[in-house]
mmCIF file of C-alpha atoms in Angstrom:
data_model
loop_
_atom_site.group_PDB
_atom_site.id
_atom_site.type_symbol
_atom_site.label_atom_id
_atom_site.label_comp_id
_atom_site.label_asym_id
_atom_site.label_seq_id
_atom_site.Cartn_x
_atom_site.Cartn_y
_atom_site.Cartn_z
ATOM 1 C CA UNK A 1 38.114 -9.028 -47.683
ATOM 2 C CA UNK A 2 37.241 -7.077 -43.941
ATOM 3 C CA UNK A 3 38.687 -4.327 -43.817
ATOM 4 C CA UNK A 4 40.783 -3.194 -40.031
ATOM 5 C CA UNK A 5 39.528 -0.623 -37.874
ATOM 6 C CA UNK A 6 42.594 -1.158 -35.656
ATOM 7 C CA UNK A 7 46.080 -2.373 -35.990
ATOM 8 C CA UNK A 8 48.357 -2.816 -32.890
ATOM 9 C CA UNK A 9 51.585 -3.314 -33.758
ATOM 10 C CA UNK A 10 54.748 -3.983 -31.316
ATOM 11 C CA UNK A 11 53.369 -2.564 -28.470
ATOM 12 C CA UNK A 12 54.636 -1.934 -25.648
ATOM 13 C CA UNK A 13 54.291 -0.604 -22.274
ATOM 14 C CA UNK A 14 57.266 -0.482 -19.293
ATOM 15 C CA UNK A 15 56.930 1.399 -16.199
ATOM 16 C CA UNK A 16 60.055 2.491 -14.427
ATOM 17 C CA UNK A 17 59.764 0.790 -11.074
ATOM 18 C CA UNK A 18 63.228 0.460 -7.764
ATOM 19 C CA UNK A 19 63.635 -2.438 -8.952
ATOM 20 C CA UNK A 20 63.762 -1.772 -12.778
ATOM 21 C CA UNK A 21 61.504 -2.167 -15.308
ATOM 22 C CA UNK A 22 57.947 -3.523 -15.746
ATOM 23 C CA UNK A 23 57.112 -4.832 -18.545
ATOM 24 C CA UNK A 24 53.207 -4.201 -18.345
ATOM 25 C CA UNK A 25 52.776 -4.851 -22.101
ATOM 26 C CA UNK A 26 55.901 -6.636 -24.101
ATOM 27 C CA UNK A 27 55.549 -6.515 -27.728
ATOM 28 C CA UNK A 28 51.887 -7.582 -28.450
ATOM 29 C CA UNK A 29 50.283 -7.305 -31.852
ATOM 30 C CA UNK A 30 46.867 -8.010 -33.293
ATOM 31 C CA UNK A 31 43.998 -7.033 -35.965
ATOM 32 C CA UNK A 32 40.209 -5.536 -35.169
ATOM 33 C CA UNK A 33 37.854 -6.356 -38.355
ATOM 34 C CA UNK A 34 35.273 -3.360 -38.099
ATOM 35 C CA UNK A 35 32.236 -4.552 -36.910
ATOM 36 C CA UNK A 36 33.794 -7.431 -34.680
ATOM 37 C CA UNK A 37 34.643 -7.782 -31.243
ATOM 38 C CA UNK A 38 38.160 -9.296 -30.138
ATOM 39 C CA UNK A 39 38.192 -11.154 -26.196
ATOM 40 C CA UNK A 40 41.033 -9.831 -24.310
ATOM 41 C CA UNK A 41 41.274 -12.408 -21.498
ATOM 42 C CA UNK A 42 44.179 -13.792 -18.638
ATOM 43 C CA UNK A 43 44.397 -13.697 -14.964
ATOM 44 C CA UNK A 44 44.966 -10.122 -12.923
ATOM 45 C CA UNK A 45 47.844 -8.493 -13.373
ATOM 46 C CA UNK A 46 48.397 -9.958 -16.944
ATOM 47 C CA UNK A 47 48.314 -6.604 -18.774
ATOM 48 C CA UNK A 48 45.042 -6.685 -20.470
ATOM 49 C CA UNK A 49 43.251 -3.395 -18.935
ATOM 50 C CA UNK A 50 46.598 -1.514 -19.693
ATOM 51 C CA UNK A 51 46.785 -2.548 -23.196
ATOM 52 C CA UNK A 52 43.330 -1.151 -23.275
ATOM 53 C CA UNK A 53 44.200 2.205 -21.621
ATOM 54 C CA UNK A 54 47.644 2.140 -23.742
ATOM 55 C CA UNK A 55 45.154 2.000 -27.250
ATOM 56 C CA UNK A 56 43.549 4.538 -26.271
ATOM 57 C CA UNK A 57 46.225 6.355 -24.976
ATOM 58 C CA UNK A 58 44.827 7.262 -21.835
ATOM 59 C CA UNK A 59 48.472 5.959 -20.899
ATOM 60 C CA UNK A 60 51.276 6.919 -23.332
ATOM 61 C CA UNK A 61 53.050 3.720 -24.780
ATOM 62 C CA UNK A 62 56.557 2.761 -24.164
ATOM 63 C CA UNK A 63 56.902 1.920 -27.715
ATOM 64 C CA UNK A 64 55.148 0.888 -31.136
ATOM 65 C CA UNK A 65 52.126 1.534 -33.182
ATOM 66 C CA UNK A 66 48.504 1.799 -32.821
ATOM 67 C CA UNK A 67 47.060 2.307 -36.025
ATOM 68 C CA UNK A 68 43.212 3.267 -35.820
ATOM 69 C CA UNK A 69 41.707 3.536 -39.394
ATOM 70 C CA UNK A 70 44.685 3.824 -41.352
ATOM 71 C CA UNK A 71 46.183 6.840 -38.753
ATOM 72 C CA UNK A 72 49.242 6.217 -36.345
ATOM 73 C CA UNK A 73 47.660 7.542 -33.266
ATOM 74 C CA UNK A 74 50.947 7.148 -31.604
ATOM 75 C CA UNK A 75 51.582 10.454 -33.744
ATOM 76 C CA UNK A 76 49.071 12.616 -32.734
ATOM 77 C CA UNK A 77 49.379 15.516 -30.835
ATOM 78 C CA UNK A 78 46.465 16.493 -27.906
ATOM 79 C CA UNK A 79 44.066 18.191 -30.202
ATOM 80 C CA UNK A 80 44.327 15.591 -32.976
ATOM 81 C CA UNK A 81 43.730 13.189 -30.142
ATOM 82 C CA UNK A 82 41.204 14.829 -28.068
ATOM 83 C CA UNK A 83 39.304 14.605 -31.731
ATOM 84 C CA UNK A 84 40.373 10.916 -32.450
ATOM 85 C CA UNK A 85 38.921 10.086 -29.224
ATOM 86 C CA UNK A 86 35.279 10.985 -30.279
ATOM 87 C CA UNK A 87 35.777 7.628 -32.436
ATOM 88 C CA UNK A 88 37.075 5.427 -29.573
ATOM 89 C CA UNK A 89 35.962 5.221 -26.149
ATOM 90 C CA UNK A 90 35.610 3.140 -22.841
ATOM 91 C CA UNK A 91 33.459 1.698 -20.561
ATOM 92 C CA UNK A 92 34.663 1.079 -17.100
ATOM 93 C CA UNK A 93 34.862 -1.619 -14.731
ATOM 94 C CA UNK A 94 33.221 -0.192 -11.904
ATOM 95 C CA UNK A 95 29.761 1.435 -12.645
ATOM 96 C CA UNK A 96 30.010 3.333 -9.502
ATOM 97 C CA UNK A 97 33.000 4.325 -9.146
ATOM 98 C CA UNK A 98 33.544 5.595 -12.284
ATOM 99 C CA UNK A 99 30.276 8.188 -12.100
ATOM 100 C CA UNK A 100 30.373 11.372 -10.347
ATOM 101 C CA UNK A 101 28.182 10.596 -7.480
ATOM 102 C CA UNK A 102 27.348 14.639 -7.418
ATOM 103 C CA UNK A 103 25.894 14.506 -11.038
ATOM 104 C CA UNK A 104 22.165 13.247 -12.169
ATOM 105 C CA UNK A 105 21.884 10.382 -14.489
ATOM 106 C CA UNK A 106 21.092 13.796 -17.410
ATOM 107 C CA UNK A 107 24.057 15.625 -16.353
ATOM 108 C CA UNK A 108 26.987 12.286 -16.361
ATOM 109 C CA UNK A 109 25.252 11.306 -20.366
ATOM 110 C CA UNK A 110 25.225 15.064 -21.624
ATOM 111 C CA UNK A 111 28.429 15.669 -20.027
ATOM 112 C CA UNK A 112 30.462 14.897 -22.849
ATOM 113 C CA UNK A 113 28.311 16.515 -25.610
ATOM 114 C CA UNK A 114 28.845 19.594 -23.745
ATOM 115 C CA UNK A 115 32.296 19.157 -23.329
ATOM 116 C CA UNK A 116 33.225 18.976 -27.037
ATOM 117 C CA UNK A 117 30.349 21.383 -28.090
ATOM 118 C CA UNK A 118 28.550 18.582 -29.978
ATOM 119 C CA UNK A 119 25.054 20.277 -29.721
ATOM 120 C CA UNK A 120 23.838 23.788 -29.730
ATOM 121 C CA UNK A 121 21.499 24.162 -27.288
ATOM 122 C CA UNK A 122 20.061 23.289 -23.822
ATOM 123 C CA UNK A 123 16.744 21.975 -25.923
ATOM 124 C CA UNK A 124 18.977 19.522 -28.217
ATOM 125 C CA UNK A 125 21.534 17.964 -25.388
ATOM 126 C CA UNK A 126 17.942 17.063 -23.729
ATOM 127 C CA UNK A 127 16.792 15.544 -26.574
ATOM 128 C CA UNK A 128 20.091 13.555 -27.245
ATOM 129 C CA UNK A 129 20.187 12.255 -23.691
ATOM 130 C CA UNK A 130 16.936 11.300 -23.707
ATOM 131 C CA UNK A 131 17.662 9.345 -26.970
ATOM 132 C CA UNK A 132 20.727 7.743 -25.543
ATOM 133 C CA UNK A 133 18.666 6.347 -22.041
ATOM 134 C CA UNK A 134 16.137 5.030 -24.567
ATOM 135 C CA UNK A 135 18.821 3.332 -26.869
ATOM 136 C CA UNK A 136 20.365 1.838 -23.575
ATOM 137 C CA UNK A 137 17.490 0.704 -21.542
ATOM 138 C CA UNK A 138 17.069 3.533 -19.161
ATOM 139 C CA UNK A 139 13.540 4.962 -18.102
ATOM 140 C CA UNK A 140 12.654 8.218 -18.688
ATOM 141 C CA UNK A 141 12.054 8.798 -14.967
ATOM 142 C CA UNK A 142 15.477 8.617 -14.001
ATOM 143 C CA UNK A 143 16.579 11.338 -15.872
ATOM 144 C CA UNK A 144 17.478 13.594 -12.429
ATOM 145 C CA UNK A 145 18.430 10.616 -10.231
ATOM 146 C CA UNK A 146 21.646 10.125 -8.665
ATOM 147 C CA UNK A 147 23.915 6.985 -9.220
ATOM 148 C CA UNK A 148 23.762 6.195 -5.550
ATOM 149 C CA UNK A 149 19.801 5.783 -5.905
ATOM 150 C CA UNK A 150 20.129 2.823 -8.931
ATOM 151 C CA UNK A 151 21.537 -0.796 -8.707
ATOM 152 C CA UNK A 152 24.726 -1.760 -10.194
ATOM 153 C CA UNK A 153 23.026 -2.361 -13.918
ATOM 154 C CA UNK A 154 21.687 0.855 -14.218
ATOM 155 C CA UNK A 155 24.701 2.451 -13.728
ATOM 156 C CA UNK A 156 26.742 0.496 -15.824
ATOM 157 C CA UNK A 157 23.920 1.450 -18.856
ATOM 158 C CA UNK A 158 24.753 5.200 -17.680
ATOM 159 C CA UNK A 159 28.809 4.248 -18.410
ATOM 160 C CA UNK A 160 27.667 2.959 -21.743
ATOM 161 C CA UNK A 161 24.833 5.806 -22.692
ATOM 162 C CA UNK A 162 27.639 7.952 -21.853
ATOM 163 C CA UNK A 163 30.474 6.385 -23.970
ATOM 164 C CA UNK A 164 27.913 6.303 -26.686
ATOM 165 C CA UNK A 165 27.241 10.168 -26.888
ATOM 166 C CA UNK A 166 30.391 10.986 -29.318
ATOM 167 C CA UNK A 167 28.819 8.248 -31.438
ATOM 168 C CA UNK A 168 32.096 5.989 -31.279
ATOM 169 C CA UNK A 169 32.942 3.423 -33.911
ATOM 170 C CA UNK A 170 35.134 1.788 -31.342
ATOM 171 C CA UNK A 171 35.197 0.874 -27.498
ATOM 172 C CA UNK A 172 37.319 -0.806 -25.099
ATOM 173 C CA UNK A 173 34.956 -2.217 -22.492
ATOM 174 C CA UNK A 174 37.130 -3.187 -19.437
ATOM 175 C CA UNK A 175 35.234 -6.663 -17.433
ATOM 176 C CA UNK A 176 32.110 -3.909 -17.999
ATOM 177 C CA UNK A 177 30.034 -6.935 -16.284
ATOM 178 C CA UNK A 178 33.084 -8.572 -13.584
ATOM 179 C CA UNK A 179 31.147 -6.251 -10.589
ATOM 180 C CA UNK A 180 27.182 -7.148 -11.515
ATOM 181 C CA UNK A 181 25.106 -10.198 -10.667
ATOM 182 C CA UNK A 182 25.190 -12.926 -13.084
ATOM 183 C CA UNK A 183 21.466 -12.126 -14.269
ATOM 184 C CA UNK A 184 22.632 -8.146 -15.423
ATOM 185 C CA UNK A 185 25.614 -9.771 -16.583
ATOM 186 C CA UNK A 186 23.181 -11.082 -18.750
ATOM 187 C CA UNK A 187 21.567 -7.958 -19.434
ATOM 188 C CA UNK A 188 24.683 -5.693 -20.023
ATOM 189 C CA UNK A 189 25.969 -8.306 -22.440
ATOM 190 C CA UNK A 190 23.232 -8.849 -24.597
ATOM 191 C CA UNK A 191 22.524 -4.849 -24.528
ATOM 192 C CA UNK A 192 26.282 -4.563 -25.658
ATOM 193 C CA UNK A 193 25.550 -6.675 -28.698
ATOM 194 C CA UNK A 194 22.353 -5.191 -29.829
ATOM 195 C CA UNK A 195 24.366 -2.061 -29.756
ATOM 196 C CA UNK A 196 27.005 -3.295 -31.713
ATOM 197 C CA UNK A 197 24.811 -4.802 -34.414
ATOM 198 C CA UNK A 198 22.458 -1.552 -34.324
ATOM 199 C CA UNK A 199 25.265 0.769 -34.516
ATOM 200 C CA UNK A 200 28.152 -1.366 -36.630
ATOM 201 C CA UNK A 201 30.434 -0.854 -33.111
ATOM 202 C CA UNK A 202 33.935 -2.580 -32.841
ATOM 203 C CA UNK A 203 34.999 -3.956 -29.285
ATOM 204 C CA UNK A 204 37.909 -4.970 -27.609
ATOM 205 C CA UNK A 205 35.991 -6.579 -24.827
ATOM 206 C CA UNK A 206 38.764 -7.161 -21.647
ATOM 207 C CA UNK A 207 38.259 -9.852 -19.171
ATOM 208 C CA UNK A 208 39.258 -12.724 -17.002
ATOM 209 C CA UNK A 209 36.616 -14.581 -17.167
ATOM 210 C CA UNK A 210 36.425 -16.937 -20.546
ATOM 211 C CA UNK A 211 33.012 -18.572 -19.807
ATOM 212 C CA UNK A 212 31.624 -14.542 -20.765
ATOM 213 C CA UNK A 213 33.577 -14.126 -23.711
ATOM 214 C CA UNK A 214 32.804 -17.496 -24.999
ATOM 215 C CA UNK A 215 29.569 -16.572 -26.075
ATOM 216 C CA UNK A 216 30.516 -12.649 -26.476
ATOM 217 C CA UNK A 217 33.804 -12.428 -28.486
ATOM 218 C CA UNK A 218 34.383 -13.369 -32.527
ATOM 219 C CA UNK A 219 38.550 -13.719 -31.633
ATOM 220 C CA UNK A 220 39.946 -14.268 -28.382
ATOM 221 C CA UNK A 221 43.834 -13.413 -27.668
ATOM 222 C CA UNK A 222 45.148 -15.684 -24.455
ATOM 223 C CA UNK A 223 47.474 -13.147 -22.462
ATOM 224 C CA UNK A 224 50.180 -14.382 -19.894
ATOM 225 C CA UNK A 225 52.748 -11.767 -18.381
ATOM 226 C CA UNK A 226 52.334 -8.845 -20.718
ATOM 227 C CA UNK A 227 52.721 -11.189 -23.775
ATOM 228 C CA UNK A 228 49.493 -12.934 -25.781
ATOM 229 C CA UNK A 229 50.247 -16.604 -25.573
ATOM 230 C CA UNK A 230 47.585 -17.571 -27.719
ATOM 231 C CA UNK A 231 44.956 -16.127 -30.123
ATOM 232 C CA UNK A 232 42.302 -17.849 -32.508
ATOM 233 C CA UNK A 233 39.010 -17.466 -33.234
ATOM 234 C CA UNK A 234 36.081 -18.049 -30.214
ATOM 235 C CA UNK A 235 35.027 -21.054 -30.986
ATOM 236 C CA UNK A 236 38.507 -22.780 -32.597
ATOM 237 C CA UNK A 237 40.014 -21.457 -29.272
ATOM 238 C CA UNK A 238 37.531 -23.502 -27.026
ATOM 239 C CA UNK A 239 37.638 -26.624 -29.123
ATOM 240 C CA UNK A 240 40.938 -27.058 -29.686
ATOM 241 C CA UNK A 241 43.064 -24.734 -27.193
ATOM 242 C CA UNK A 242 46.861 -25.519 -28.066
ATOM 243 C CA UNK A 243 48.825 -23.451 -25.286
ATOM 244 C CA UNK A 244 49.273 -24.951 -21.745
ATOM 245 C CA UNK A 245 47.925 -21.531 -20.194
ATOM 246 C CA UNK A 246 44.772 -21.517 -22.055
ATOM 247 C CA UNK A 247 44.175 -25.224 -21.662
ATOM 248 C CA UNK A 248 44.375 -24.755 -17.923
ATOM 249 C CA UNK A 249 42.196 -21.490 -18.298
ATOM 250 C CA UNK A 250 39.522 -23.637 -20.068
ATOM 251 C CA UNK A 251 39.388 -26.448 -17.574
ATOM 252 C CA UNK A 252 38.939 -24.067 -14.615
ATOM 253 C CA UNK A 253 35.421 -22.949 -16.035
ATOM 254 C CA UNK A 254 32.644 -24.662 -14.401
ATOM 255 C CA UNK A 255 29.952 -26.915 -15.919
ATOM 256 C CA UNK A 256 26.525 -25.623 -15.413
ATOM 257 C CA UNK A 257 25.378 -29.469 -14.613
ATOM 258 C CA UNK A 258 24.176 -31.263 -11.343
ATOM 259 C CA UNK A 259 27.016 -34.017 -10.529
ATOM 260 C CA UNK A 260 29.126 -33.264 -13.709
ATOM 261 C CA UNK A 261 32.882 -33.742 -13.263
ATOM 262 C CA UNK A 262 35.368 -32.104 -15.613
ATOM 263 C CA UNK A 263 39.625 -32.957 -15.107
ATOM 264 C CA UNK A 264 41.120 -29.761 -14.208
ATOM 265 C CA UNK A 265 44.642 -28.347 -14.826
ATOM 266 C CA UNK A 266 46.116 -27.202 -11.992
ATOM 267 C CA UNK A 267 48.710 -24.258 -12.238
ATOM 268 C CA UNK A 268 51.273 -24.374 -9.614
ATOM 269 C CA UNK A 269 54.216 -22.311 -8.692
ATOM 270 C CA UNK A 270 54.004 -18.628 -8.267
ATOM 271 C CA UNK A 271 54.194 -16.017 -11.004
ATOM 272 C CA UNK A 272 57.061 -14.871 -12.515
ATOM 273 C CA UNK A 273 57.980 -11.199 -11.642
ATOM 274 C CA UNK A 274 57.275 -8.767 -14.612
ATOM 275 C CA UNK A 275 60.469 -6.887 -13.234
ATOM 276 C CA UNK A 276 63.247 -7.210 -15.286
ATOM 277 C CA UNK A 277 62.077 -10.798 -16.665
ATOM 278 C CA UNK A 278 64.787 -13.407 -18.388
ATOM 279 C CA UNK A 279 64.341 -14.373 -22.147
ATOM 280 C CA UNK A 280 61.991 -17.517 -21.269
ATOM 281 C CA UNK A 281 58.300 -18.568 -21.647
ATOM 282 C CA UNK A 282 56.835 -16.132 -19.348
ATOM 283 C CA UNK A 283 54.725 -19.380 -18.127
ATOM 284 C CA UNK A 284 57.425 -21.947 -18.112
ATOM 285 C CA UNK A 285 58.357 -21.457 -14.277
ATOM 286 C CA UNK A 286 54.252 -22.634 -13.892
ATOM 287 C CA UNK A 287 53.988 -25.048 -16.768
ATOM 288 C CA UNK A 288 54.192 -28.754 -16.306
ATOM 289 C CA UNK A 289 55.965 -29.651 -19.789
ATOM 290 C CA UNK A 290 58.942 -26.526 -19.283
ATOM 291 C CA UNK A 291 62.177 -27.434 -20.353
ATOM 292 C CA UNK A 292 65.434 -26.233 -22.266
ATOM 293 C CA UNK A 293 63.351 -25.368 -24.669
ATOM 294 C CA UNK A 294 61.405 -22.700 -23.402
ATOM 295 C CA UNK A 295 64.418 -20.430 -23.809
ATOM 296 C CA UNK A 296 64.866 -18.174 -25.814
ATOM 297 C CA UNK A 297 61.411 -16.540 -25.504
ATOM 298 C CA UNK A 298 58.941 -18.348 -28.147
ATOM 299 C CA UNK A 299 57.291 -16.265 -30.702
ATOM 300 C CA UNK A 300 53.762 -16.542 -31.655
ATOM 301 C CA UNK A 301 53.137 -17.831 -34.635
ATOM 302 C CA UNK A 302 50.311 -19.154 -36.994
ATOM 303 C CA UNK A 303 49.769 -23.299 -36.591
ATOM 304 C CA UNK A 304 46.661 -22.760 -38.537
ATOM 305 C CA UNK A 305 44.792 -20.139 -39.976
ATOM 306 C CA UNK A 306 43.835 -17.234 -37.797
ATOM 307 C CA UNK A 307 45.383 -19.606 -34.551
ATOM 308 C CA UNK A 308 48.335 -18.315 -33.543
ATOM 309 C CA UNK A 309 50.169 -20.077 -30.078
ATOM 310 C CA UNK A 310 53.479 -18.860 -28.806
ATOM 311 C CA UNK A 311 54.944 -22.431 -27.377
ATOM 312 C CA UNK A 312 58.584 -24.075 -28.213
ATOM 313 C CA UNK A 313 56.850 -27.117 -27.280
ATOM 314 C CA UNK A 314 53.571 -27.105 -29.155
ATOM 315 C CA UNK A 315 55.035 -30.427 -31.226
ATOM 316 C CA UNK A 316 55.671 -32.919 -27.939
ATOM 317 C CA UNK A 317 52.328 -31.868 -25.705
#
C-alpha cells in the first residue's frame, strides 16, 4: 500500500476582513502518496496558493491539521518548524520577483545552506552550488551573474536550485511556469519531473491552468471558493469530469488543431463573495442546473474510487 507524506485534514483558513470573515480556505482535506504529485487547480482567487502557503505555514491556519510524515505540524513551535521546513519548501510564481536582484546567481542558491549552517566551509557551499546549477540546468558561467542579466527560465531554475539546497522531500510549486513562454514552460516542467523521479520529490503543483497539469499531475483536486469541488485521478478527471465547475474548466482548454471546434460551457453570473458566505454550493449562483437542492452545502464524497465530487445534483446532470 503507498504510504502518505502529507495529510491535510479540515483545513481552514479565515481572514478577519470590515465586512467579516473570509473564508480563504473552508474545510479542505486530501492525501500526498510520497513520490507523487497532486494538481491544485481553479480560477484566481479560489484559494489554491493560500492553501499552499497555509501547508507550509508560511501563513498560520485558522483551524485543522496538517500532518507531514506522521507529525502535526500545526503543533510545532518556530524551531521545530524552522527544522521541518528543511523537508518542505516552495517555488514561487514569479522568478523575478521573488530573487534578490542585489545577489549573484552563487549567493541566492548558497543562501540557504548558509543560513541553517548546512556546510562548513566557504570551499564546500561552492561545491554544493555548483552541484545544484548542474542538477538544474544552469551553466557554470553564470555563477556571479545577476537575475536581471538572465531570461525568465533561468531564473525560475535559480528558484528551484535554491529550494533544492535543504534537500526537500516535499515542495509546493505555486503556477512555477504561469509567467514563462510556452516553450520554458516546457522546459521548467519536464526539469521538475526529472527532479522528482531523480530525487523521489513529492509536489503539490498549484495552478489555473488544467491543460499543464494534465500531463504534469498523478491527482488533480477541482477548487471553487475555498472548497475542492472535485478530486480524482489525472486522467479519470479529464475523461469523465462529474462536477459542473470542472466540466466547464475542461471545455475552456483549447484544441491544439487547425479548424477544430469544441462546445464550450459558459459560466455566467458573477462570483459569490467569500465574505460571510450562506450554506449553499459555493457555485450554484453560476451553475446552470442550481436548485433547492444545492442547500445545505454538499459534501464531497467518493462516487468511485479515488473520485470524489461535492454536487447535490450529481444524479439528474
Amino acid at each position: 500500500m503507498a504510504e502518505n507524506i502529507l495529510e491535510v485534514k479540515n483545513l481552514k483558513k479565515y481572514f478577519k476582513t470590515r465586512s467579516g470573515m473570509l473564508h480563504a480556505v473552508d474545510d479542505i482535506s486530501f492525501t500526498l502518496e510520497k513520490g507523487k504529485t497532486l494538481g491544485l487547480v481553479g480560477e484566481s482567487g479560489c484559494g489554491k496558493s493560500t492553501t499552499g502557503r497555509t501547508i507550509l505555514r508560511l501563513i498560520e491556519p485558522t483551524d485543522g491539521q496538517i500532518v507531514f510524515e506522521g507529525k502535526d505540524i500545526c503543533k510545532l513551535n518556530k524551531s521545530q518548524l524552522r527544522h521541518m521546513h528543511k523537508d518542505m519548501q516552495l517555488i514561487f510564481q514569479d522568478p523575478y520577483s521573488s530573487l534578490d536582484p542585489r545577489k549573484t546567481v552563487s549567493q541566492i542558491i548558497s543562501e540557504p545552506i548558509i543560513a541553517n549552517k548546512l556546510l562548513k566551509n566557504k570551499d564546500e557551499v561552492e561545491a554544493r552550488v555548483a552541484e545544484l546549477m548542474e542538477l538544474v540546468g544552469l551553466a557554470p558561467r553564470l555563477f556571479n551573474t545577476y537575475p536581471h542579466e538572465l531570461d525568465g527560465g533561468r531564473r525560475q531554475r535559480i528558484g528551484i536550485a535554491r529550494a533544492l539546497a535543504m534537500e526537500p522531500k516535499f515542495i509546493v510549486c505555486d503556477e512555477p511556469v504561469s509567467a514563462l513562454d510556452v516553450s520554458i514552460q516546457a522546459q521548467i516542467l519536464n526539469l521538475l519531473k526529472e527532479l522528482q523521479e531523480k530525487l523521489g520529490l513529492s509536489y503539490i503543483f498549484i495552478t489555473h491552468d488544467l491543460a499543464v497539469v494534465n500531463h504534469f499531475a498523478d491527482d488533480i483536486a477541482v477548487m471553487y471558493l475555498g472548497k475542492i469541488v472535485e478530486k480524482a485521478p489525472a486522467e479519470e478527471l479529464f475523461i469523465n469530469p462529474l462536477h459542473p465547475y470542472t466540466k466547464a474548466l475542461l471545455s475552456a482548454i483549447p484544441i491544439p488543431e487547425i479548424g477544430a471546434k469544441k462546445d464550450r460551457i459558459p459560466i455566467k453570473g458573477e462570483i459569490t463573495s467569500p465574505v460571510n458566505m450562506p450554506d449553499e454550493c459555493r457555485f450554484c449562483k453560476r451553475c446552470t442546473y442550481a436548485n433547492e437542492k444545492c442547500s445545505p452545502l454538499p459534501e464531497l464524497k467518493e462516487v468511485s474510487p479515488g473520485h470524489f465530487v461535492a454536487c447535490s445534483r450529481l444524479d439528474e446532470i
